[in-house]
XYZ file of C-alpha atoms in Angstrom:
695
model
C -27.068 -23.375 -27.068
C -29.820 -25.505 -27.722
C -27.380 -28.779 -27.799
C -25.865 -27.313 -24.639
C -29.084 -27.259 -23.084
C -30.184 -30.686 -24.093
C -27.048 -32.140 -22.481
C -27.554 -30.732 -19.568
C -30.758 -31.813 -19.068
C -30.247 -35.121 -19.672
C -27.097 -34.820 -17.400
C -29.589 -33.533 -14.676
C -32.885 -36.120 -14.803
C -30.999 -39.042 -13.437
C -29.750 -37.575 -10.485
C -33.306 -35.964 -10.202
C -35.143 -39.027 -10.391
C -32.521 -40.684 -8.059
C -32.305 -38.081 -5.043
C -35.945 -36.777 -4.983
C -36.358 -37.045 -1.233
C -32.997 -35.190 -0.665
C -34.179 -32.291 -3.026
C -37.301 -31.985 -1.165
C -35.015 -31.256 1.970
C -32.685 -29.211 -0.016
C -35.629 -27.265 -1.335
C -36.683 -26.312 2.269
C -33.503 -25.604 3.186
C -32.835 -23.391 0.105
C -35.934 -21.234 0.736
C -34.498 -20.377 4.721
C -31.541 -19.394 2.975
C -33.129 -16.821 0.881
C -34.820 -15.177 3.517
C -31.127 -14.873 5.024
C -29.568 -13.151 2.053
C -27.991 -16.381 0.661
C -29.359 -17.178 -2.996
C -28.768 -20.543 -3.870
C -30.379 -22.495 -7.750
C -33.968 -23.199 -7.316
C -34.633 -27.000 -6.452
C -34.645 -29.403 -9.083
C -37.795 -31.105 -7.377
C -39.559 -28.484 -8.557
C -38.812 -29.398 -12.348
C -38.406 -33.400 -11.912
C -41.938 -34.312 -12.291
C -41.477 -34.129 -16.219
C -39.157 -33.338 -18.643
C -41.461 -30.916 -20.550
C -41.742 -28.997 -17.260
C -37.701 -29.203 -16.931
C -37.359 -27.937 -20.592
C -39.974 -24.887 -19.911
C -37.816 -24.037 -16.686
C -34.616 -23.784 -18.079
C -35.962 -22.110 -21.124
C -37.746 -19.480 -19.024
C -34.514 -18.942 -16.801
C -32.300 -18.575 -20.042
C -34.776 -16.048 -20.939
C -33.381 -11.928 -21.121
C -36.626 -11.298 -20.027
C -36.322 -13.087 -16.860
C -34.177 -13.088 -13.564
C -32.901 -16.912 -13.244
C -32.275 -16.151 -9.279
C -35.645 -14.530 -8.546
C -37.753 -15.619 -11.880
C -38.689 -11.793 -11.655
C -39.196 -9.850 -15.067
C -35.931 -7.866 -16.575
C -37.984 -5.762 -18.350
C -36.675 -1.635 -18.186
C -38.099 0.716 -16.206
C -39.711 -1.714 -13.570
C -37.015 0.108 -10.604
C -34.514 -2.651 -11.019
C -30.939 -2.414 -11.755
C -29.990 -5.086 -14.521
C -26.410 -6.800 -14.585
C -25.136 -8.618 -17.280
C -22.628 -11.135 -16.830
C -19.260 -11.709 -18.837
C -21.164 -15.135 -20.213
C -23.762 -12.782 -21.427
C -26.766 -13.946 -18.709
C -28.825 -11.268 -17.119
C -29.716 -10.952 -13.487
C -31.026 -8.151 -11.200
C -28.270 -6.858 -9.857
C -29.411 -7.181 -6.364
C -30.151 -11.098 -6.763
C -26.703 -11.481 -8.401
C -24.923 -9.096 -5.878
C -26.422 -11.069 -2.783
C -25.400 -14.218 -4.466
C -21.777 -13.026 -5.103
C -21.410 -11.582 -1.472
C -21.234 -15.394 -0.308
C -18.329 -16.230 -2.623
C -20.590 -17.821 -5.274
C -18.750 -16.821 -8.452
C -20.515 -19.416 -10.936
C -23.180 -18.206 -13.186
C -26.600 -19.973 -12.139
C -27.708 -20.792 -15.788
C -24.540 -21.975 -17.873
C -22.335 -22.439 -14.544
C -19.315 -20.541 -15.946
C -16.931 -19.394 -13.438
C -16.884 -15.563 -13.522
C -13.215 -13.532 -13.128
C -15.085 -10.149 -12.725
C -18.304 -9.786 -10.162
C -20.371 -7.111 -9.351
C -19.604 -5.022 -6.197
C -22.300 -3.940 -4.128
C -20.975 -0.838 -1.753
C -21.418 -1.511 2.068
C -23.385 1.392 4.189
C -26.653 3.248 4.838
C -28.515 4.288 1.712
C -29.302 7.089 3.734
C -26.397 9.150 3.044
C -27.212 9.235 -0.557
C -29.695 12.018 -2.210
C -32.949 10.878 -3.687
C -32.768 7.460 -1.945
C -36.254 6.506 -3.198
C -34.567 6.781 -6.727
C -31.253 4.441 -6.407
C -30.552 1.001 -5.179
C -27.566 -0.161 -4.888
C -25.663 2.908 -6.123
C -27.447 2.398 -9.157
C -30.679 4.452 -10.767
C -33.835 2.872 -11.735
C -34.026 3.787 -15.489
C -30.567 2.403 -16.174
C -30.653 0.343 -19.398
C -28.320 -2.765 -20.098
C -25.951 -2.135 -22.876
C -25.330 -4.520 -25.241
C -21.799 -5.758 -24.303
C -21.479 -7.292 -20.736
C -20.541 -4.961 -18.334
C -20.216 -4.498 -14.865
C -21.693 -1.401 -13.959
C -24.496 1.135 -15.065
C -23.182 3.410 -17.828
C -24.574 6.386 -15.431
C -21.294 6.234 -13.951
C -21.136 9.685 -11.599
C -23.871 8.617 -8.779
C -21.954 10.796 -6.506
C -22.652 11.505 -3.048
C -24.060 15.166 -3.147
C -21.953 18.270 -1.193
C -22.556 19.412 1.894
C -24.960 22.545 1.674
C -23.708 23.414 5.181
C -20.347 24.527 3.293
C -20.199 28.076 2.988
C -17.430 30.794 2.034
C -14.973 31.576 4.917
C -15.452 35.170 7.163
C -13.155 37.750 5.288
C -11.091 37.554 8.537
C -10.039 33.520 8.043
C -9.344 34.009 4.253
C -6.062 33.312 3.053
C -3.320 36.061 2.299
C -2.744 37.197 -0.817
C 0.068 35.729 -2.924
C 3.504 37.355 -2.957
C 4.847 38.666 -6.302
C 8.799 38.339 -6.847
C 10.467 40.604 -9.713
C 14.214 40.768 -9.525
C 17.036 41.844 -12.156
C 19.823 39.948 -12.372
C 22.093 43.209 -12.279
C 21.244 46.453 -10.504
C 22.636 48.299 -13.228
C 23.414 48.405 -17.071
C 25.687 51.228 -18.404
C 23.992 53.919 -20.161
C 25.735 53.351 -23.302
C 24.852 49.785 -23.464
C 22.338 47.510 -25.266
C 21.348 44.306 -23.726
C 19.424 41.794 -25.910
C 19.081 39.216 -23.295
C 18.736 40.528 -19.787
C 17.285 38.036 -17.251
C 14.464 39.027 -14.624
C 13.621 36.316 -11.956
C 9.592 36.911 -11.627
C 8.153 34.753 -9.277
C 4.797 34.089 -6.978
C 4.793 32.769 -2.993
C 1.668 30.966 -1.749
C 0.709 32.126 1.498
C 1.037 29.342 4.450
C -0.846 26.766 6.457
C -0.985 27.157 9.893
C -2.675 24.114 11.088
C -3.531 20.949 10.056
C -4.487 20.415 6.297
C -7.837 18.396 7.761
C -9.125 20.986 9.741
C -8.366 24.168 7.519
C -10.868 25.799 6.073
C -9.452 25.165 2.916
C -10.851 24.073 -0.674
C -12.561 20.458 -0.448
C -11.339 17.944 -3.137
C -13.003 15.642 -5.421
C -9.851 12.760 -5.590
C -10.412 9.627 -8.185
C -7.913 6.825 -7.271
C -7.354 4.971 -10.581
C -5.448 1.598 -9.553
C -3.799 -1.082 -11.196
C -4.874 -4.629 -9.787
C -3.303 -6.625 -12.653
C -1.536 -9.952 -11.889
C 1.755 -8.512 -11.130
C 0.087 -6.450 -8.268
C -0.198 -9.998 -6.388
C 2.694 -9.309 -3.902
C 1.856 -5.859 -3.636
C -1.455 -5.564 -2.886
C -1.677 -5.426 1.020
C 0.853 -2.372 0.885
C -1.439 -0.591 -2.080
C -4.343 -1.072 0.320
C -2.491 0.502 3.271
C -1.465 3.371 0.980
C -5.078 4.019 -0.022
C -6.763 3.749 3.423
C -4.339 6.258 4.182
C -5.324 8.625 1.728
C -8.687 7.961 3.258
C -8.237 8.366 6.723
C -6.462 12.019 6.379
C -9.321 13.168 4.083
C -11.780 15.581 5.399
C -15.543 15.603 5.854
C -16.168 17.649 2.748
C -13.281 15.861 0.365
C -15.389 12.970 -1.779
C -13.495 9.668 -3.063
C -14.049 7.841 -5.855
C -12.051 4.143 -6.437
C -11.473 2.805 -10.014
C -9.463 -0.451 -10.525
C -8.056 -1.988 -13.851
C -6.596 -5.068 -14.914
C -7.771 -6.289 -18.146
C -10.931 -4.466 -17.807
C -12.072 -1.388 -15.674
C -14.483 -0.719 -13.147
C -15.126 1.935 -10.937
C -15.902 0.019 -7.326
C -16.702 2.772 -5.082
C -18.597 5.965 -6.030
C -17.725 9.569 -5.302
C -18.752 9.808 -1.449
C -17.648 12.162 1.064
C -15.063 10.867 3.852
C -17.186 11.272 6.766
C -18.500 8.334 9.070
C -20.050 5.805 6.912
C -18.666 7.020 3.521
C -15.008 6.826 5.092
C -15.605 3.181 6.369
C -17.209 2.082 3.239
C -14.214 3.238 1.049
C -11.674 1.349 3.354
C -13.998 -1.697 3.278
C -14.052 -1.542 -0.595
C -10.238 -0.959 -0.772
C -9.755 -4.086 1.433
C -12.013 -5.952 -0.622
C -9.331 -5.679 -3.536
C -7.993 -8.484 -5.510
C -5.488 -8.838 -8.170
C -5.343 -10.867 -11.396
C -5.747 -10.432 -15.265
C -3.701 -8.036 -17.725
C -2.965 -4.329 -17.489
C -5.033 -1.950 -19.068
C -4.087 1.892 -18.104
C -5.980 3.610 -20.820
C -9.454 2.068 -19.788
C -8.582 2.659 -16.312
C -7.828 6.384 -17.149
C -10.957 6.626 -19.368
C -13.094 5.334 -16.315
C -11.572 7.738 -14.125
C -12.487 10.409 -15.918
C -16.277 9.504 -16.634
C -16.322 9.902 -12.822
C -15.541 13.733 -12.958
C -16.756 14.326 -16.204
C -20.290 13.355 -15.136
C -20.365 14.747 -11.552
C -23.737 16.452 -10.888
C -22.074 18.849 -8.337
C -18.480 19.578 -7.991
C -15.750 20.493 -5.526
C -13.349 23.349 -6.141
C -10.328 20.881 -6.649
C -10.667 17.689 -8.806
C -7.687 15.469 -9.719
C -6.704 11.532 -10.505
C -4.173 9.989 -8.669
C -2.850 6.656 -11.119
C -0.743 4.015 -9.884
C 0.632 1.349 -12.071
C 3.336 -1.177 -11.736
C 3.667 -2.656 -15.179
C 2.925 -1.644 -19.170
C -0.336 -1.180 -20.791
C -0.853 -4.940 -22.526
C -4.009 -4.004 -23.802
C -2.942 -0.845 -26.082
C -0.539 -0.036 -28.563
C 3.318 0.314 -27.876
C 4.203 2.827 -25.780
C 7.728 3.642 -26.322
C 6.241 5.611 -29.565
C 4.401 7.233 -26.852
C 7.301 8.593 -25.207
C 9.068 9.778 -28.417
C 5.776 11.981 -29.439
C 6.211 13.627 -26.061
C 9.568 14.558 -26.784
C 8.185 15.958 -30.175
C 5.481 17.631 -28.770
C 7.937 19.642 -26.438
C 10.291 20.368 -29.277
C 7.672 20.954 -32.241
C 4.538 22.315 -30.934
C 3.340 21.617 -34.416
C 3.806 17.931 -34.117
C 0.747 15.615 -33.997
C 0.593 13.545 -31.259
C -0.476 10.480 -32.498
C -0.971 8.705 -29.176
C -3.825 10.950 -27.943
C -6.596 8.470 -28.365
C -5.261 6.634 -25.393
C -6.140 9.807 -23.074
C -9.227 11.363 -22.375
C -9.915 14.793 -23.633
C -10.600 16.383 -20.349
C -6.934 14.795 -19.304
C -5.309 16.488 -22.877
C -6.938 18.914 -24.437
C -5.163 21.298 -27.759
C -5.931 24.466 -29.033
C -4.064 26.878 -31.141
C -3.364 30.299 -30.018
C -0.715 32.397 -31.907
C 0.780 29.783 -33.732
C 1.545 27.703 -30.637
C -0.034 24.859 -28.928
C -1.591 25.496 -25.960
C -3.245 23.225 -23.435
C -6.141 23.870 -21.374
C -5.660 21.650 -18.384
C -8.810 20.352 -16.550
C -8.088 17.218 -14.667
C -4.435 16.901 -13.750
C -3.250 13.137 -13.531
C -0.678 12.541 -10.736
C 1.138 9.358 -11.746
C 2.779 6.724 -9.692
C 5.129 3.769 -11.143
C 6.942 1.521 -8.718
C 9.270 -1.350 -9.198
C 11.590 -1.662 -12.174
C 8.694 -3.339 -14.486
C 6.559 -0.095 -14.845
C 6.297 1.600 -17.794
C 7.893 4.988 -16.799
C 7.543 6.065 -20.373
C 3.914 6.407 -20.490
C 3.505 7.547 -16.837
C 5.625 10.543 -17.453
C 3.891 11.387 -20.504
C 0.302 11.010 -19.235
C 1.175 13.145 -16.128
C 3.032 15.660 -18.306
C 0.175 16.347 -20.748
C -2.202 16.474 -17.791
C -0.613 18.711 -15.552
C 0.313 16.499 -12.548
C 3.347 15.072 -11.446
C 5.098 11.514 -11.828
C 6.349 9.910 -9.241
C 9.133 6.957 -9.410
C 8.685 4.232 -6.513
C 11.776 2.094 -6.402
C 10.451 0.083 -3.727
C 6.750 -0.633 -2.547
C 7.816 0.115 0.929
C 7.709 3.909 0.044
C 4.422 3.689 -1.940
C 2.328 5.235 1.470
C 5.217 8.251 1.775
C 4.854 9.001 -1.851
C 0.543 9.037 -1.726
C 1.357 11.280 1.423
C 3.422 13.812 -0.470
C 0.844 14.111 -3.039
C -2.058 14.741 -0.731
C -0.282 16.753 1.075
C -0.018 19.107 -1.707
C -3.265 18.543 -2.826
C -5.413 19.357 0.576
C -3.327 22.668 0.888
C -4.557 24.654 -2.687
C -4.768 27.898 -1.446
C -5.246 29.596 -5.065
C -6.417 28.385 -8.458
C -6.586 30.111 -11.386
C -2.901 31.864 -11.126
C -1.948 34.058 -13.718
C 1.076 36.603 -13.829
C 0.881 39.325 -16.180
C 4.181 41.337 -17.010
C 4.274 44.492 -18.935
C 6.834 46.595 -20.218
C 7.305 50.195 -18.872
C 9.946 51.912 -21.120
C 10.096 52.406 -24.982
C 12.439 50.046 -26.576
C 12.133 47.532 -23.648
C 10.530 44.163 -24.914
C 10.201 40.876 -23.379
C 11.887 38.259 -25.855
C 10.978 35.023 -24.055
C 9.944 33.383 -20.981
C 11.401 30.232 -19.480
C 8.463 28.820 -17.256
C 8.931 25.043 -17.866
C 5.624 23.331 -18.583
C 3.570 26.557 -17.669
C 1.610 28.084 -20.534
C 3.402 31.427 -21.202
C 2.258 34.143 -24.409
C 3.978 37.185 -25.279
C 2.019 39.632 -27.352
C 1.791 43.437 -28.411
C 5.157 43.003 -30.143
C 6.908 41.966 -26.722
C 5.050 44.838 -24.933
C 2.938 42.170 -22.580
C 3.197 38.846 -21.487
C 1.168 36.333 -19.322
C 2.316 33.158 -17.589
C -0.611 30.562 -16.241
C 0.390 29.046 -13.406
C -2.821 27.386 -12.180
C -3.436 25.966 -8.743
C -0.621 26.784 -5.745
C -0.335 24.670 -2.753
C 0.019 26.397 0.822
C 3.761 28.202 0.832
C 4.601 26.832 -2.464
C 6.666 29.005 -4.743
C 6.980 29.287 -8.867
C 10.043 31.001 -10.306
C 10.544 31.787 -14.097
C 12.945 33.589 -15.651
C 11.807 36.339 -18.066
C 14.603 37.758 -20.720
C 14.174 41.128 -21.879
C 15.980 43.536 -24.415
C 17.057 46.862 -22.794
C 18.268 49.550 -25.474
C 21.028 52.113 -24.777
C 20.035 54.882 -22.617
C 19.745 58.541 -24.392
C 19.916 61.099 -21.942
C 18.900 64.793 -23.122
C 20.980 67.832 -21.513
C 20.677 68.805 -17.749
C 19.206 64.933 -16.891
C 20.799 63.316 -13.826
C 23.862 61.513 -14.426
C 22.687 58.440 -12.260
C 18.810 58.069 -13.658
C 16.814 54.846 -13.750
C 14.513 53.198 -15.921
C 11.624 50.733 -15.424
C 11.917 47.772 -16.960
C 8.752 45.647 -16.189
C 5.886 45.818 -14.171
C 4.302 42.373 -12.935
C 0.989 42.019 -11.924
C -0.891 38.937 -10.190
C -4.575 37.422 -10.418
C -5.902 34.177 -8.782
C -9.068 33.125 -7.787
C -9.433 32.419 -4.050
C -9.669 28.575 -3.328
C -12.230 28.812 -0.642
C -14.485 31.828 -1.450
C -13.766 31.741 -5.485
C -13.288 35.429 -5.375
C -10.830 37.172 -7.913
C -7.861 38.299 -6.074
C -5.115 40.371 -7.462
C -2.093 40.921 -5.692
C 0.133 44.258 -5.047
C 2.205 45.181 -8.348
C 5.864 45.179 -8.474
C 8.255 46.850 -10.290
C 11.701 46.108 -11.669
C 14.026 49.373 -12.003
C 17.660 49.513 -12.793
C 20.204 51.838 -13.141
C 21.793 53.450 -16.132
C 24.680 54.990 -14.906
C 27.795 56.222 -17.117
C 30.132 54.013 -15.186
C 29.284 50.829 -12.944
C 30.446 50.503 -9.398
C 31.666 47.242 -7.905
C 27.900 47.017 -6.432
C 26.250 47.461 -9.887
C 28.414 44.506 -11.015
C 26.883 41.985 -8.337
C 24.638 39.283 -9.519
C 21.409 38.607 -7.904
C 21.975 35.319 -6.248
C 17.854 34.485 -6.699
C 18.896 34.832 -10.283
C 21.639 32.927 -10.722
C 20.640 29.763 -8.755
C 17.115 30.176 -10.979
C 19.628 29.994 -14.011
C 21.426 26.773 -12.569
C 17.956 25.107 -12.133
C 17.046 25.459 -15.583
C 20.737 24.797 -16.921
C 20.956 21.694 -15.044
C 17.403 20.391 -15.756
C 18.477 20.907 -19.630
C 21.566 19.048 -19.244
C 19.835 15.942 -17.602
C 17.176 16.167 -20.231
C 19.577 16.583 -22.945
C 21.798 13.471 -21.306
C 18.577 11.000 -21.180
C 17.970 11.658 -24.921
C 21.551 10.205 -25.506
C 21.100 7.475 -22.666
C 17.981 6.467 -24.891
C 20.353 6.080 -28.157
C 22.685 4.157 -26.071
C 25.404 7.032 -25.927
C 26.290 7.074 -22.362
C 29.604 8.102 -22.410
C 28.160 11.180 -24.190
C 25.357 11.658 -21.378
C 28.007 11.404 -18.523
C 30.265 13.803 -20.270
C 26.936 16.095 -20.833
C 26.319 16.068 -16.747
C 29.974 16.344 -15.963
C 30.368 19.542 -17.526
C 26.909 20.547 -16.040
C 28.213 19.873 -12.836
C 31.622 21.747 -13.143
C 29.725 24.714 -14.404
C 27.281 24.613 -11.772
C 30.057 24.602 -8.955
C 31.857 27.498 -9.954
C 28.562 29.553 -10.186
C 28.040 32.763 -7.948
C 25.383 30.872 -6.291
C 26.841 27.656 -5.783
C 30.395 29.493 -4.115
C 27.772 31.318 -2.149
C 26.897 27.799 -0.452
C 23.288 28.096 -1.797
C 21.379 25.145 -0.624
C 19.430 24.576 -3.871
C 23.116 24.452 -5.517
C 24.203 21.305 -3.426
C 20.803 19.365 -4.124
C 21.148 20.390 -7.732
C 24.961 19.105 -7.554
C 23.205 15.874 -5.814
C 20.755 15.363 -8.581
C 23.451 15.404 -11.099
C 25.754 12.949 -9.174
C 22.956 10.348 -8.660
C 21.643 10.585 -12.506
C 25.019 9.817 -13.493
C 25.261 6.962 -11.409
C 21.747 5.412 -12.681
C 23.413 5.911 -15.960
C 26.405 4.136 -15.543
C 25.364 0.889 -17.419
C 22.399 0.605 -20.035
C 20.900 -2.055 -17.773
C 21.374 0.319 -14.782
C 19.432 3.024 -17.083
C 16.767 0.222 -18.256
C 16.347 -0.411 -14.870
C 15.943 2.248 -12.511
C 17.594 5.494 -14.314
C 14.854 6.381 -17.114
C 12.290 6.394 -14.294
C 14.597 8.361 -11.945
C 15.468 10.680 -14.591
C 11.658 11.244 -15.929
C 10.461 11.427 -12.522
C 13.105 14.637 -11.864
C 12.215 16.233 -15.153
C 8.303 16.216 -14.002
C 9.336 17.615 -10.882
C 11.341 20.645 -12.836
C 8.801 21.069 -15.358
C 6.279 22.261 -12.906
C 8.271 23.474 -9.639
C 6.668 20.584 -7.924
C 7.660 17.850 -5.233
C 7.671 14.294 -6.789
C 8.807 11.153 -5.112
C 12.429 9.801 -6.915
C 13.827 6.381 -6.299
C 14.072 4.503 -2.819
C 13.604 7.516 -0.446
C 11.288 10.124 0.324
C 12.492 12.762 2.965
C 15.694 13.363 4.759
C 16.370 14.030 8.530
C 18.215 17.039 10.123
C 21.812 16.753 10.143
C 22.384 14.791 7.060
C 22.595 18.114 5.114
C 20.609 19.819 2.468
C 21.362 17.832 -0.727
C 19.208 15.246 -0.366
C 15.986 17.523 0.307
C 13.293 17.802 -2.251
C 13.885 21.585 -3.539
C 9.869 21.723 -3.948
C 8.664 20.097 -0.951
C 6.273 22.145 1.155
C 5.504 22.223 4.992
C 1.767 20.252 4.457
C 3.680 17.729 2.249
C 6.420 17.218 4.834
C 3.972 16.815 7.580
C 2.014 14.181 5.871
C 5.116 12.221 4.766
C 5.810 12.462 8.155
C 2.606 11.258 9.879
C 3.314 8.759 7.049
C 6.629 7.660 8.424
C 5.347 7.395 11.767
C 2.192 5.112 11.199
C 4.949 2.799 9.313
C 7.453 2.994 12.326
C 9.751 5.154 10.331
C 11.789 8.443 11.190
C 9.127 10.655 12.715
C 11.349 13.936 12.776
C 10.549 17.145 10.366
C 12.936 17.012 7.882
C 14.591 20.770 6.993
C 13.403 22.573 3.914
C 15.764 24.266 1.293
C 16.467 28.114 1.846
C 14.519 29.857 -0.610
C 16.135 33.339 0.082
C 19.266 34.732 -1.034
C 21.218 38.159 -1.076
C 22.163 40.231 -3.574
C 25.926 40.128 -2.464
C 27.503 36.777 -2.021
C 28.399 35.744 1.323
C 31.821 37.093 2.941
C 33.953 34.342 4.820
């Protein structure tokens, strides 16, 4: 370092002596520029009087105890945030942020060019609490870390929540959740014992009747974690537009923070409420984004999690939206990551070797009744677009956190994909939803529950079970199949021939998202008849149970085909899909013209097309399949491929069966802004009768 200063001194002395008059003029103009907020390097005339004065000046500036711009002290606890550049030189954050604001990316000391620069959020400081203890979004007592960083270690300097937000009046609170409990058949022979009798158990959330921006709903804390690596150069304008769409459609009680990542990660915008200047400043921060560097997805996630973990106050809903178009270039191979996720699903005791990639708040594990259970706290909704993104990693991150994975085949649909996700997040009507199922008759035992990725637990020797559903969006439905064993009926003398057997009682409890009150829904009972002889009506299949069996069977077939495709056995994968398609079309609900079955048929067809060749599967098939499996696992809508909605008249086969009215409304708004279709798409009909339709 000493030799570098000597060389620099030698090169500057001739210039100083030759242009002394010009330097005096520059010195005076520099003073006026500083008064206007433009910070320039000090005039060489101040150090040209002697070589010793020059040496003293440079040694003084290079000291870690002095800011090279204002020459003020860099001591801790003096009310100034300190910025450490990537070249390891230190400055007052206020000084260097003003300097960088005018396009200067050169270190005032060593003249090296910076790749990462400090960001000063615009806007009035009056919007923040305790304004006298913060400066430029940083606390006065911040201490510089040992390594170069771009922001304070105290990351969650969020805007406080509104003190005026109170619980709604009883008359405006959400309606209760509706429980559904239906047996596959209305009757079982009295003499028969059935080991696996399916019962459909489901919940339906109440609707929204107005725009989600103005409804008295639960506000959200949302962190957008955005890929700004070099590969994003041609897509950055569309990303900015999509993120601005989110910002503009949030309410005044919602808060947003923005984290970007390339080779490293940084928070460019703290948690602020989306009202007035907060909304404008967030848009300004997004529009200032630039691309460059590698892709460090893991660091971006860690930074986003810190924003939510270190909140001083919390909105009822919290979520992360993660977007990337590439592979993580700074961490371990993520192909092994997906293989471990498959092992995690099939073997609950398998040790996930890649968990170090994910913060504990995204994926936490605990052991309960011999099974691995997950306590999800921060769901991450991932968005991968283009053929080069890492679909394995994006699916694994969302799957383990309780979020969804969307595959955006063309970047033109990025805003629509964001709109679908936001339409759901802004319509949460219930949290901590739990279904409790109780056996009501002797010998009736709960054997298994098919609940996708929702945690279920069976205890008391099959006499009781629970399903943890989590949050529900407005109008959202979740349906599960519970398999019970039914013993042969033993009637005594004089009992009625057509007696009934109570199988199960279902109770739903949840926390109201606006009032935080615990609400219990009306209990539903499942009762069947136990006749000696079955009538034609007793043999009628419940179409809602049948369609749910079809959905689970199709999802299982696609997962099996996907595993074969990963091994390169595409002909076997095609055979599995073809066989399942035949089974689906011969089912009772498909024969009755069920809309969901039509949609499942289309999904099987498109999956087979994307597995036609290994090249096509690698390019888009894997991402399409994983996004579909994410949707089925959580029974929640995702964006898949190049389309987002379907217009009336195109048939129900193209509709995402998990879309809610709030999602559809938000996607329609996005498409209107983009000059696309503005008509409202149809929804898949969810209701079915017991008996098939007669033609």
